[in-house]
mmCIF file of C-alpha atoms and ligand atoms in Angstrom:
data_model
loop_
_atom_site.group_PDB
_atom_site.id
_atom_site.type_symbol
_atom_site.label_atom_id
_atom_site.label_comp_id
_atom_site.label_asym_id
_atom_site.label_seq_id
_atom_site.Cartn_x
_atom_site.Cartn_y
_atom_site.Cartn_z
ATOM 1 C CA SER A 1 -42.381 25.526 -47.671
ATOM 2 C CA THR A 2 -40.313 26.785 -44.723
ATOM 3 C CA VAL A 3 -36.811 28.167 -44.454
ATOM 4 C CA GLU A 4 -35.922 25.436 -41.939
ATOM 5 C CA SER A 5 -36.940 22.575 -44.218
ATOM 6 C CA LEU A 6 -35.142 24.180 -47.163
ATOM 7 C CA LEU A 7 -31.925 24.425 -45.158
ATOM 8 C CA ARG A 8 -32.335 20.902 -43.797
ATOM 9 C CA ASP A 9 -32.858 19.448 -47.271
ATOM 10 C CA ALA A 10 -29.894 21.401 -48.627
ATOM 11 C CA ASP A 11 -27.819 19.990 -45.797
ATOM 12 C CA ILE A 12 -28.903 16.453 -46.615
ATOM 13 C CA ALA A 13 -27.982 16.969 -50.269
ATOM 14 C CA MET A 14 -24.577 18.298 -49.209
ATOM 15 C CA TYR A 15 -24.079 15.229 -47.039
ATOM 16 C CA GLU A 16 -24.906 13.036 -50.059
ATOM 17 C CA ALA A 17 -22.433 14.953 -52.212
ATOM 18 C CA LYS A 18 -19.649 14.465 -49.660
ATOM 19 C CA ARG A 19 -20.521 10.830 -49.293
ATOM 20 C CA SER A 20 -20.266 10.181 -52.988
ATOM 21 C CA GLY A 21 -16.757 11.564 -53.156
ATOM 22 C CA ARG A 22 -16.761 15.352 -52.604
ATOM 23 C CA GLY A 23 -16.066 18.008 -55.237
ATOM 24 C CA ARG A 24 -19.494 17.562 -56.822
ATOM 25 C CA TYR A 25 -23.069 18.731 -56.456
ATOM 26 C CA VAL A 26 -26.150 16.672 -55.682
ATOM 27 C CA MET A 27 -29.792 17.619 -56.180
ATOM 28 C CA PHE A 28 -32.000 16.919 -53.145
ATOM 29 C CA GLU A 29 -34.571 14.138 -53.475
ATOM 30 C CA PRO A 30 -37.114 13.151 -50.809
ATOM 31 C CA ALA A 31 -35.750 9.574 -50.737
ATOM 32 C CA MET A 32 -32.569 10.973 -49.210
ATOM 33 C CA HIS A 33 -34.455 11.641 -45.971
ATOM 34 C CA LYS A 34 -34.953 7.968 -45.441
ATOM 35 C CA ARG A 35 -31.320 7.191 -46.172
ATOM 36 C CA VAL A 36 -30.164 9.722 -43.590
ATOM 37 C CA ARG A 37 -32.543 8.243 -41.011
ATOM 38 C CA ASP A 38 -31.311 4.737 -41.831
ATOM 39 C CA ASP A 39 -27.686 5.832 -41.528
ATOM 40 C CA VAL A 40 -28.318 7.454 -38.149
ATOM 41 C CA SER A 41 -29.936 4.293 -36.845
ATOM 42 C CA LEU A 42 -27.115 2.152 -38.271
ATOM 43 C CA GLU A 43 -24.613 4.500 -36.629
ATOM 44 C CA ASN A 44 -26.313 4.113 -33.239
ATOM 45 C CA ASP A 45 -26.148 0.324 -33.523
ATOM 46 C CA LEU A 46 -22.550 0.473 -34.733
ATOM 47 C CA ARG A 47 -21.517 2.362 -31.591
ATOM 48 C CA GLN A 48 -22.530 -0.727 -29.621
ATOM 49 C CA ALA A 49 -20.831 -3.204 -31.932
ATOM 50 C CA LEU A 50 -17.320 -3.050 -30.458
ATOM 51 C CA PRO A 51 -18.250 -2.970 -26.745
ATOM 52 C CA ASN A 52 -20.777 -5.787 -27.340
ATOM 53 C CA GLN A 53 -18.247 -7.847 -29.302
ATOM 54 C CA GLU A 54 -20.463 -8.112 -32.363
ATOM 55 C CA LEU A 55 -17.534 -7.619 -34.769
ATOM 56 C CA PHE A 56 -15.291 -10.451 -35.876
ATOM 57 C CA LEU A 57 -12.983 -11.327 -38.742
ATOM 58 C CA VAL A 58 -13.060 -13.936 -41.461
ATOM 59 C CA TYR A 59 -10.167 -14.811 -43.746
ATOM 60 C CA GLN A 60 -10.018 -15.620 -47.437
ATOM 61 C CA PRO A 61 -7.053 -17.503 -48.900
ATOM 62 C CA LEU A 62 -4.872 -16.075 -51.677
ATOM 63 C CA VAL A 63 -3.187 -18.653 -53.860
ATOM 64 C CA ASN A 64 -0.446 -18.759 -56.435
ATOM 65 C CA LEU A 65 -2.180 -19.392 -59.780
ATOM 66 C CA GLY A 66 0.819 -21.336 -61.064
ATOM 67 C CA ASP A 67 1.169 -24.037 -58.419
ATOM 68 C CA GLY A 68 -1.882 -23.469 -56.192
ATOM 69 C CA ARG A 69 0.249 -22.734 -53.128
ATOM 70 C CA LEU A 70 -1.241 -20.602 -50.352
ATOM 71 C CA THR A 71 0.445 -17.201 -50.515
ATOM 72 C CA GLY A 72 -1.586 -15.251 -47.988
ATOM 73 C CA MET A 73 -4.949 -14.520 -46.437
ATOM 74 C CA GLU A 74 -7.109 -11.420 -46.453
ATOM 75 C CA ALA A 75 -8.901 -10.356 -43.275
ATOM 76 C CA LEU A 76 -12.506 -9.260 -43.875
ATOM 77 C CA ILE A 77 -14.661 -7.766 -41.154
ATOM 78 C CA ARG A 78 -18.078 -9.159 -40.216
ATOM 79 C CA TRP A 79 -20.808 -7.641 -38.065
ATOM 80 C CA ARG A 80 -23.464 -9.821 -36.505
ATOM 81 C CA GLN A 81 -26.059 -7.406 -35.158
ATOM 82 C CA PRO A 82 -28.654 -9.004 -32.832
ATOM 83 C CA GLN A 83 -31.688 -7.448 -34.597
ATOM 84 C CA ARG A 84 -30.375 -6.894 -38.131
ATOM 85 C CA GLY A 85 -28.489 -10.143 -38.542
ATOM 86 C CA MET A 86 -25.315 -10.022 -40.636
ATOM 87 C CA VAL A 87 -24.562 -6.518 -41.923
ATOM 88 C CA SER A 88 -22.227 -6.205 -44.916
ATOM 89 C CA PRO A 89 -19.049 -4.145 -44.532
ATOM 90 C CA VAL A 90 -20.077 -2.422 -47.763
ATOM 91 C CA ALA A 91 -22.986 -0.968 -45.774
ATOM 92 C CA PHE A 92 -21.337 -0.125 -42.461
ATOM 93 C CA ILE A 93 -17.743 0.857 -43.297
ATOM 94 C CA PRO A 94 -18.869 4.096 -45.033
ATOM 95 C CA VAL A 95 -21.041 4.898 -41.996
ATOM 96 C CA ALA A 96 -18.110 4.192 -39.668
ATOM 97 C CA GLU A 97 -15.996 6.563 -41.760
ATOM 98 C CA ALA A 98 -18.617 9.285 -41.746
ATOM 99 C CA CYS A 99 -19.224 9.182 -37.976
ATOM 100 C CA GLY A 100 -15.621 8.820 -36.847
ATOM 101 C CA LEU A 101 -15.827 5.212 -35.634
ATOM 102 C CA ILE A 102 -13.457 3.936 -38.321
ATOM 103 C CA GLY A 103 -10.362 4.627 -36.197
ATOM 104 C CA GLN A 104 -11.482 2.299 -33.419
ATOM 105 C CA ILE A 105 -12.811 -0.339 -35.812
ATOM 106 C CA GLY A 106 -9.675 -0.166 -37.952
ATOM 107 C CA ARG A 107 -7.458 -0.681 -34.898
ATOM 108 C CA PHE A 108 -9.586 -3.634 -33.843
ATOM 109 C CA VAL A 109 -9.208 -5.236 -37.300
ATOM 110 C CA LEU A 110 -5.443 -4.695 -37.396
ATOM 111 C CA GLN A 111 -4.932 -6.091 -33.906
ATOM 112 C CA ARG A 112 -7.216 -9.075 -34.323
ATOM 113 C CA ALA A 113 -5.902 -9.984 -37.794
ATOM 114 C CA CYS A 114 -2.286 -9.901 -36.616
ATOM 115 C CA ALA A 115 -3.059 -11.833 -33.438
ATOM 116 C CA GLU A 116 -4.917 -14.562 -35.372
ATOM 117 C CA PHE A 117 -2.179 -14.658 -38.008
ATOM 118 C CA ALA A 118 0.493 -15.092 -35.328
ATOM 119 C CA ALA A 119 -1.584 -17.845 -33.708
ATOM 120 C CA LEU A 120 -1.861 -19.691 -37.041
ATOM 121 C CA ARG A 121 1.895 -19.405 -37.590
ATOM 122 C CA GLU A 122 2.458 -20.688 -34.088
ATOM 123 C CA CYS A 123 0.317 -23.796 -34.477
ATOM 124 C CA MET A 124 0.775 -24.568 -38.201
ATOM 125 C CA GLY A 125 4.360 -23.483 -38.818
ATOM 126 C CA PRO A 126 5.256 -23.513 -42.521
ATOM 127 C CA LEU A 127 1.743 -24.642 -43.523
ATOM 128 C CA ALA A 128 0.298 -21.330 -42.283
ATOM 129 C CA PRO A 129 -0.203 -18.465 -44.749
ATOM 130 C CA PRO A 130 3.038 -16.505 -45.203
ATOM 131 C CA SER A 131 1.282 -13.159 -44.845
ATOM 132 C CA VAL A 132 -1.931 -11.450 -43.817
ATOM 133 C CA SER A 133 -3.665 -8.602 -45.667
ATOM 134 C CA VAL A 134 -5.747 -5.977 -43.894
ATOM 135 C CA ASN A 135 -8.012 -3.430 -45.607
ATOM 136 C CA LEU A 136 -7.391 0.212 -44.741
ATOM 137 C CA SER A 137 -10.010 2.832 -45.410
ATOM 138 C CA ARG A 138 -9.168 6.256 -46.706
ATOM 139 C CA ALA A 139 -10.108 7.846 -43.379
ATOM 140 C CA GLN A 140 -7.541 5.693 -41.551
ATOM 141 C CA LEU A 141 -4.786 7.036 -43.783
ATOM 142 C CA GLY A 142 -5.508 10.460 -42.315
ATOM 143 C CA GLU A 143 -4.986 9.311 -38.724
ATOM 144 C CA ALA A 144 -1.868 10.666 -37.054
ATOM 145 C CA ALA A 145 -1.340 7.518 -34.959
ATOM 146 C CA LEU A 146 -1.609 4.994 -37.804
ATOM 147 C CA VAL A 147 2.104 4.309 -38.296
ATOM 148 C CA ALA A 148 2.750 3.989 -34.547
ATOM 149 C CA ASP A 149 -0.269 1.662 -34.252
ATOM 150 C CA ILE A 150 1.077 -0.588 -37.006
ATOM 151 C CA GLN A 151 4.498 -0.748 -35.365
ATOM 152 C CA GLN A 152 2.977 -1.531 -31.989
ATOM 153 C CA VAL A 153 0.779 -4.324 -33.366
ATOM 154 C CA LEU A 154 3.704 -5.920 -35.234
ATOM 155 C CA ARG A 155 5.842 -5.851 -32.105
ATOM 156 C CA ALA A 156 3.069 -7.160 -29.856
ATOM 157 C CA ASN A 157 2.594 -10.193 -32.127
ATOM 158 C CA GLY A 158 6.254 -10.859 -32.882
ATOM 159 C CA MET A 159 5.640 -10.297 -36.594
ATOM 160 C CA GLU A 160 8.040 -9.241 -39.288
ATOM 161 C CA ALA A 161 6.835 -6.164 -41.124
ATOM 162 C CA ALA A 162 6.894 -8.039 -44.445
ATOM 163 C CA GLN A 163 4.285 -10.464 -43.115
ATOM 164 C CA LEU A 164 1.711 -7.662 -43.112
ATOM 165 C CA GLN A 165 0.110 -6.264 -46.246
ATOM 166 C CA LEU A 166 -2.231 -3.292 -46.168
ATOM 167 C CA GLU A 167 -4.836 -2.836 -48.904
ATOM 168 C CA ILE A 168 -5.979 0.579 -50.028
ATOM 169 C CA THR A 169 -8.633 1.299 -52.639
ATOM 170 C CA GLU A 170 -7.852 4.815 -53.681
ATOM 171 C CA SER A 171 -6.034 5.025 -56.952
ATOM 172 C CA LEU A 172 -6.866 8.703 -56.623
ATOM 173 C CA ALA A 173 -4.467 8.646 -53.671
ATOM 174 C CA ALA A 174 -1.770 9.248 -56.235
ATOM 175 C CA GLN A 175 -2.951 12.824 -56.527
ATOM 176 C CA ASP A 176 -2.987 13.524 -52.796
ATOM 177 C CA ASN A 177 0.432 14.450 -51.405
ATOM 178 C CA GLN A 178 -0.524 13.794 -47.799
ATOM 179 C CA VAL A 179 -1.806 10.311 -48.571
ATOM 180 C CA GLN A 180 1.305 9.598 -50.629
ATOM 181 C CA ALA A 181 3.547 10.678 -47.750
ATOM 182 C CA LYS A 182 1.626 8.429 -45.335
ATOM 183 C CA LEU A 183 1.936 5.471 -47.705
ATOM 184 C CA ARG A 184 5.682 6.007 -47.962
ATOM 185 C CA GLU A 185 5.965 6.113 -44.174
ATOM 186 C CA ILE A 186 4.130 2.784 -43.946
ATOM 187 C CA LYS A 187 6.318 1.278 -46.633
ATOM 188 C CA ALA A 188 9.438 2.438 -44.819
ATOM 189 C CA LEU A 189 8.432 0.102 -41.973
ATOM 190 C CA GLY A 190 8.767 -2.812 -44.391
ATOM 191 C CA VAL A 191 5.019 -3.444 -44.572
ATOM 192 C CA THR A 192 3.803 -4.094 -48.126
ATOM 193 C CA LEU A 193 0.954 -2.240 -49.843
ATOM 194 C CA ALA A 194 -1.701 -3.458 -52.252
ATOM 195 C CA LEU A 195 -4.003 -1.414 -54.449
ATOM 196 C CA ASP A 196 -7.431 -3.021 -53.998
ATOM 197 C CA ASP A 197 -10.320 -3.200 -56.490
ATOM 198 C CA PHE A 198 -8.168 -1.844 -59.283
ATOM 199 C CA VAL A 199 -10.302 -0.779 -62.192
ATOM 200 C CA THR A 200 -8.121 -0.331 -65.149
ATOM 201 C CA GLY A 201 -8.331 2.465 -67.626
ATOM 202 C CA TYR A 202 -6.117 5.196 -68.914
ATOM 203 C CA SER A 203 -6.238 7.437 -65.832
ATOM 204 C CA SER A 204 -5.738 4.685 -63.267
ATOM 205 C CA LEU A 205 -2.933 3.050 -65.271
ATOM 206 C CA SER A 206 -1.082 6.326 -65.528
ATOM 207 C CA CYS A 207 -1.259 6.760 -61.718
ATOM 208 C CA LEU A 208 0.253 3.376 -60.993
ATOM 209 C CA HIS A 209 3.885 4.421 -61.145
ATOM 210 C CA GLU A 210 3.308 7.251 -58.668
ATOM 211 C CA LEU A 211 2.162 4.963 -55.884
ATOM 212 C CA PRO A 212 4.558 3.102 -53.567
ATOM 213 C CA ILE A 213 2.648 -0.156 -53.940
ATOM 214 C CA ASP A 214 3.798 -3.771 -54.225
ATOM 215 C CA THR A 215 0.647 -5.475 -55.467
ATOM 216 C CA VAL A 216 -2.238 -4.623 -57.774
ATOM 217 C CA LYS A 217 -5.518 -6.423 -57.115
ATOM 218 C CA ILE A 218 -7.662 -6.568 -60.243
ATOM 219 C CA ASP A 219 -11.303 -5.891 -59.461
ATOM 220 C CA ARG A 220 -13.787 -8.739 -59.435
ATOM 221 C CA ALA A 221 -15.989 -6.973 -61.986
ATOM 222 C CA PHE A 222 -13.159 -7.150 -64.553
ATOM 223 C CA VAL A 223 -12.289 -10.748 -63.793
ATOM 224 C CA GLY A 224 -15.972 -11.687 -64.166
ATOM 225 C CA VAL A 225 -16.405 -10.335 -67.691
ATOM 226 C CA ALA A 226 -12.934 -11.097 -69.069
ATOM 227 C CA GLN A 227 -13.989 -14.362 -70.678
ATOM 228 C CA HIS A 228 -16.638 -12.708 -72.820
ATOM 229 C CA SER A 229 -15.093 -9.318 -73.452
ATOM 230 C CA ALA A 230 -11.941 -8.926 -75.496
ATOM 231 C CA TYR A 231 -11.859 -5.280 -74.450
ATOM 232 C CA HIS A 232 -11.624 -6.172 -70.762
ATOM 233 C CA ARG A 233 -9.048 -8.875 -71.449
ATOM 234 C CA VAL A 234 -6.829 -6.312 -73.137
ATOM 235 C CA LEU A 235 -7.215 -3.913 -70.215
ATOM 236 C CA ILE A 236 -6.339 -6.647 -67.732
ATOM 237 C CA GLU A 237 -3.349 -7.652 -69.825
ATOM 238 C CA ALA A 238 -2.172 -4.035 -69.991
ATOM 239 C CA THR A 239 -2.499 -3.728 -66.211
ATOM 240 C CA ILE A 240 -0.512 -6.894 -65.615
ATOM 241 C CA LEU A 241 2.251 -5.849 -68.034
ATOM 242 C CA MET A 242 2.414 -2.409 -66.473
ATOM 243 C CA ALA A 243 2.550 -3.883 -62.961
ATOM 244 C CA GLU A 244 5.259 -6.333 -64.024
ATOM 245 C CA THR A 245 7.325 -3.529 -65.521
ATOM 246 C CA LEU A 246 7.035 -1.576 -62.281
ATOM 247 C CA GLY A 247 8.076 -4.631 -60.246
ATOM 248 C CA MET A 248 4.616 -5.156 -58.727
ATOM 249 C CA SER A 249 2.772 -8.441 -58.320
ATOM 250 C CA THR A 250 -0.834 -9.002 -59.404
ATOM 251 C CA VAL A 251 -3.867 -10.673 -57.841
ATOM 252 C CA ALA A 252 -7.116 -11.466 -59.676
ATOM 253 C CA GLU A 253 -10.068 -11.018 -57.309
ATOM 254 C CA GLY A 254 -13.332 -12.927 -57.306
ATOM 255 C CA ILE A 255 -12.259 -16.022 -59.260
ATOM 256 C CA GLU A 256 -15.248 -18.356 -59.205
ATOM 257 C CA THR A 257 -14.527 -20.858 -61.973
ATOM 258 C CA GLN A 258 -11.619 -22.948 -63.194
ATOM 259 C CA GLU A 259 -11.900 -21.224 -66.598
ATOM 260 C CA GLN A 260 -11.447 -17.810 -64.987
ATOM 261 C CA ALA A 261 -8.407 -19.076 -63.089
ATOM 262 C CA GLU A 262 -6.862 -20.441 -66.302
ATOM 263 C CA LEU A 263 -7.615 -17.265 -68.212
ATOM 264 C CA MET A 264 -6.033 -15.089 -65.529
ATOM 265 C CA GLN A 265 -3.005 -17.316 -65.455
ATOM 266 C CA SER A 266 -2.685 -17.162 -69.236
ATOM 267 C CA LEU A 267 -2.719 -13.360 -68.918
ATOM 268 C CA ARG A 268 0.284 -13.762 -66.572
ATOM 269 C CA CYS A 269 -1.547 -12.827 -63.401
ATOM 270 C CA GLY A 270 0.451 -14.219 -60.479
ATOM 271 C CA LYS A 271 -2.111 -14.824 -57.757
ATOM 272 C CA GLY A 272 -5.822 -15.388 -57.348
ATOM 273 C CA GLN A 273 -8.504 -15.047 -54.711
ATOM 274 C CA GLY A 274 -12.135 -16.101 -54.916
ATOM 275 C CA TYR A 275 -14.795 -18.652 -54.134
ATOM 276 C CA LEU A 276 -13.114 -21.219 -56.415
ATOM 277 C CA PHE A 277 -10.239 -21.461 -53.940
ATOM 278 C CA GLY A 278 -12.046 -20.597 -50.733
ATOM 279 C CA LYS A 279 -14.754 -18.375 -49.297
ATOM 280 C CA PRO A 280 -13.968 -16.116 -46.340
ATOM 281 C CA VAL A 281 -14.046 -18.255 -43.164
ATOM 282 C CA THR A 282 -13.069 -17.925 -39.495
ATOM 283 C CA SER A 283 -9.428 -18.552 -38.616
ATOM 284 C CA GLY A 284 -10.382 -21.928 -37.108
ATOM 285 C CA GLU A 285 -12.101 -22.954 -40.335
ATOM 286 C CA LEU A 286 -9.188 -21.709 -42.409
ATOM 287 C CA ARG A 287 -6.945 -23.956 -40.384
ATOM 288 C CA GLY A 288 -9.174 -26.904 -41.327
ATOM 289 C CA TRP A 289 -9.069 -25.837 -44.992
ATOM 290 C CA ILE A 290 -5.244 -25.734 -44.928
ATOM 291 C CA GLU A 291 -4.981 -29.103 -43.216
ATOM 292 C CA ALA A 292 -7.388 -30.726 -45.682
ATOM 293 C CA ARG A 293 -5.308 -29.407 -48.591
ATOM 294 C CA ALA A 294 -2.098 -30.598 -46.979
ATOM 295 C CA ASP A 295 -3.612 -34.087 -46.641
ATOM 296 C CA LEU A 296 -4.538 -34.029 -50.335
ATOM 297 C CA GLU A 297 -0.986 -33.015 -51.255
ATOM 298 C CA TYR A 298 0.367 -35.775 -49.063
ATOM 299 C CA GLY A 299 -2.005 -38.256 -50.677
ATOM 300 C CA LYS A 300 -0.721 -37.274 -54.122
ATOM 301 C CA THR A 301 2.931 -38.044 -53.378
HETATM 302 P P1 C2E B 401 -12.458 -6.282 -50.796
HETATM 303 O O1 C2E B 401 -11.330 -5.910 -49.897
HETATM 304 O O2 C2E B 401 -12.230 -6.134 -52.263
HETATM 305 O O3 C2E B 401 -12.832 -7.774 -50.419
HETATM 306 C C1 C2E B 401 -13.238 -8.730 -51.335
HETATM 307 C C2 C2E B 401 -14.719 -8.922 -51.271
HETATM 308 O O4 C2E B 401 -15.100 -9.817 -52.332
HETATM 309 C C3 C2E B 401 -15.196 -9.589 -49.982
HETATM 310 O O5 C2E B 401 -16.516 -9.113 -49.703
HETATM 311 C C4 C2E B 401 -15.268 -11.057 -50.377
HETATM 312 O O6 C2E B 401 -16.141 -11.815 -49.581
HETATM 313 C C5 C2E B 401 -15.775 -10.947 -51.808
HETATM 314 N N1 C2E B 401 -15.405 -12.094 -52.639
HETATM 315 C C6 C2E B 401 -14.259 -12.810 -52.593
HETATM 316 N N2 C2E B 401 -14.243 -13.773 -53.523
HETATM 317 C C7 C2E B 401 -15.407 -13.684 -54.197
HETATM 318 C C8 C2E B 401 -15.974 -14.429 -55.299
HETATM 319 O O7 C2E B 401 -15.383 -15.366 -55.850
HETATM 320 N N3 C2E B 401 -17.197 -14.032 -55.740
HETATM 321 C C9 C2E B 401 -17.876 -13.013 -55.153
HETATM 322 N N4 C2E B 401 -19.097 -12.713 -55.649
HETATM 323 N N5 C2E B 401 -17.373 -12.288 -54.131
HETATM 324 C C10 C2E B 401 -16.148 -12.626 -53.651
HETATM 325 P P2 C2E B 401 -16.863 -8.512 -48.274
HETATM 326 O O8 C2E B 401 -16.228 -9.333 -47.227
HETATM 327 O O9 C2E B 401 -18.328 -8.310 -48.259
HETATM 328 O O10 C2E B 401 -16.119 -7.114 -48.259
HETATM 329 C C11 C2E B 401 -16.491 -6.091 -49.114
HETATM 330 C C12 C2E B 401 -15.567 -4.896 -48.977
HETATM 331 O O11 C2E B 401 -15.693 -4.309 -47.684
HETATM 332 C C13 C2E B 401 -14.096 -5.254 -49.081
HETATM 333 O O12 C2E B 401 -13.769 -5.426 -50.425
HETATM 334 C C14 C2E B 401 -13.457 -4.053 -48.424
HETATM 335 O O13 C2E B 401 -13.401 -2.966 -49.319
HETATM 336 C C15 C2E B 401 -14.460 -3.721 -47.324
HETATM 337 N N6 C2E B 401 -13.951 -4.297 -46.066
HETATM 338 C C16 C2E B 401 -14.073 -5.563 -45.603
HETATM 339 N N7 C2E B 401 -13.434 -5.711 -44.419
HETATM 340 C C17 C2E B 401 -12.895 -4.498 -44.126
HETATM 341 C C18 C2E B 401 -12.104 -3.998 -43.025
HETATM 342 O O14 C2E B 401 -11.747 -4.707 -42.097
HETATM 343 N N8 C2E B 401 -11.736 -2.680 -43.079
HETATM 344 C C19 C2E B 401 -12.092 -1.865 -44.124
HETATM 345 N N9 C2E B 401 -11.697 -0.592 -44.099
HETATM 346 N N10 C2E B 401 -12.813 -2.300 -45.173
HETATM 347 C C20 C2E B 401 -13.218 -3.600 -45.175
HETATM 348 MG MG1 MG B 402 -9.403 -6.013 -49.920
HETATM 349 MG MG1 MG B 403 -10.910 -6.082 -53.470
#
């Protein structure tokens, strides 16, 4: 009814379009108002999260599907907000990206994950996970200081570059020259790269060889349906064969049952991650998990 509200609503729709991946149009709907308000309030709370020490990390083990050995751990961020309770990273990472907080939060995650990894190595020696994986968001890849930050964190914690793996989700990154260049710079440090949440299909498979990655992580949604869908099994198998041919390793995400683990192993997937092996836990709890497993191993022999 007014020019102002028309422009405001158009702006909200544009914001939605950018949020859902740019290069598209979105029709305004009244429900979007509420979402914008919610995001603004989440953003205000998120600004307090770092200074108030509400953010912390949990770690999920990655295991070798063949012999069950611990091959790494993935750092996952958690936010305990006094009024909201636990807020999922799926909800707040996109907000952090949109409002420019992702740089600070990303640095916090990298520093904390490496420090806790080094501490585990220090106290557990060879029992500790051989590497730590940290999720990078697309926005972080655009930061000029990223490579220097990574180098600094490795040095500060006495880590070898190969002990750090960075996970990126964008298979579309293959089409972006700037992102590709940044990935190559990171790889030149000796840090390894994983492609997270890989959803296989013709277009993503054909991008694989263009990316300087070491590991492909097969999305939980695929792993979940593989038992009942021959179509998905074939796609997973194709991904694994392609990865193998390109010299990359593979991880099946979200393994919850023994049957899924066996199926993924029979499809030649090298590693697994999921509730069957271990849920994400604090570094102290992970230490307990490792020690309990070591006792079991010892008991066996
Ligand atoms: P992701 O990197 O693919 O992480 C795996 C997610 O799957 C985690 O959820 C984990 O808790 C969950 N998961 C693992 N095993 C199972 C399973 O067996 N069953 C089920 N149902 N779920 C399982 P979470 O921690 O909520 O993280 C969600 C996403 O948020 C991550 O997906 C990642 O994309 C993003 N994220 C988490 N931490 C960070 C971070 O520090 N930085 C950035 N940029 N993104 C992060
Ligand atoms: Mg990940
Ligand atoms: Mg994933």
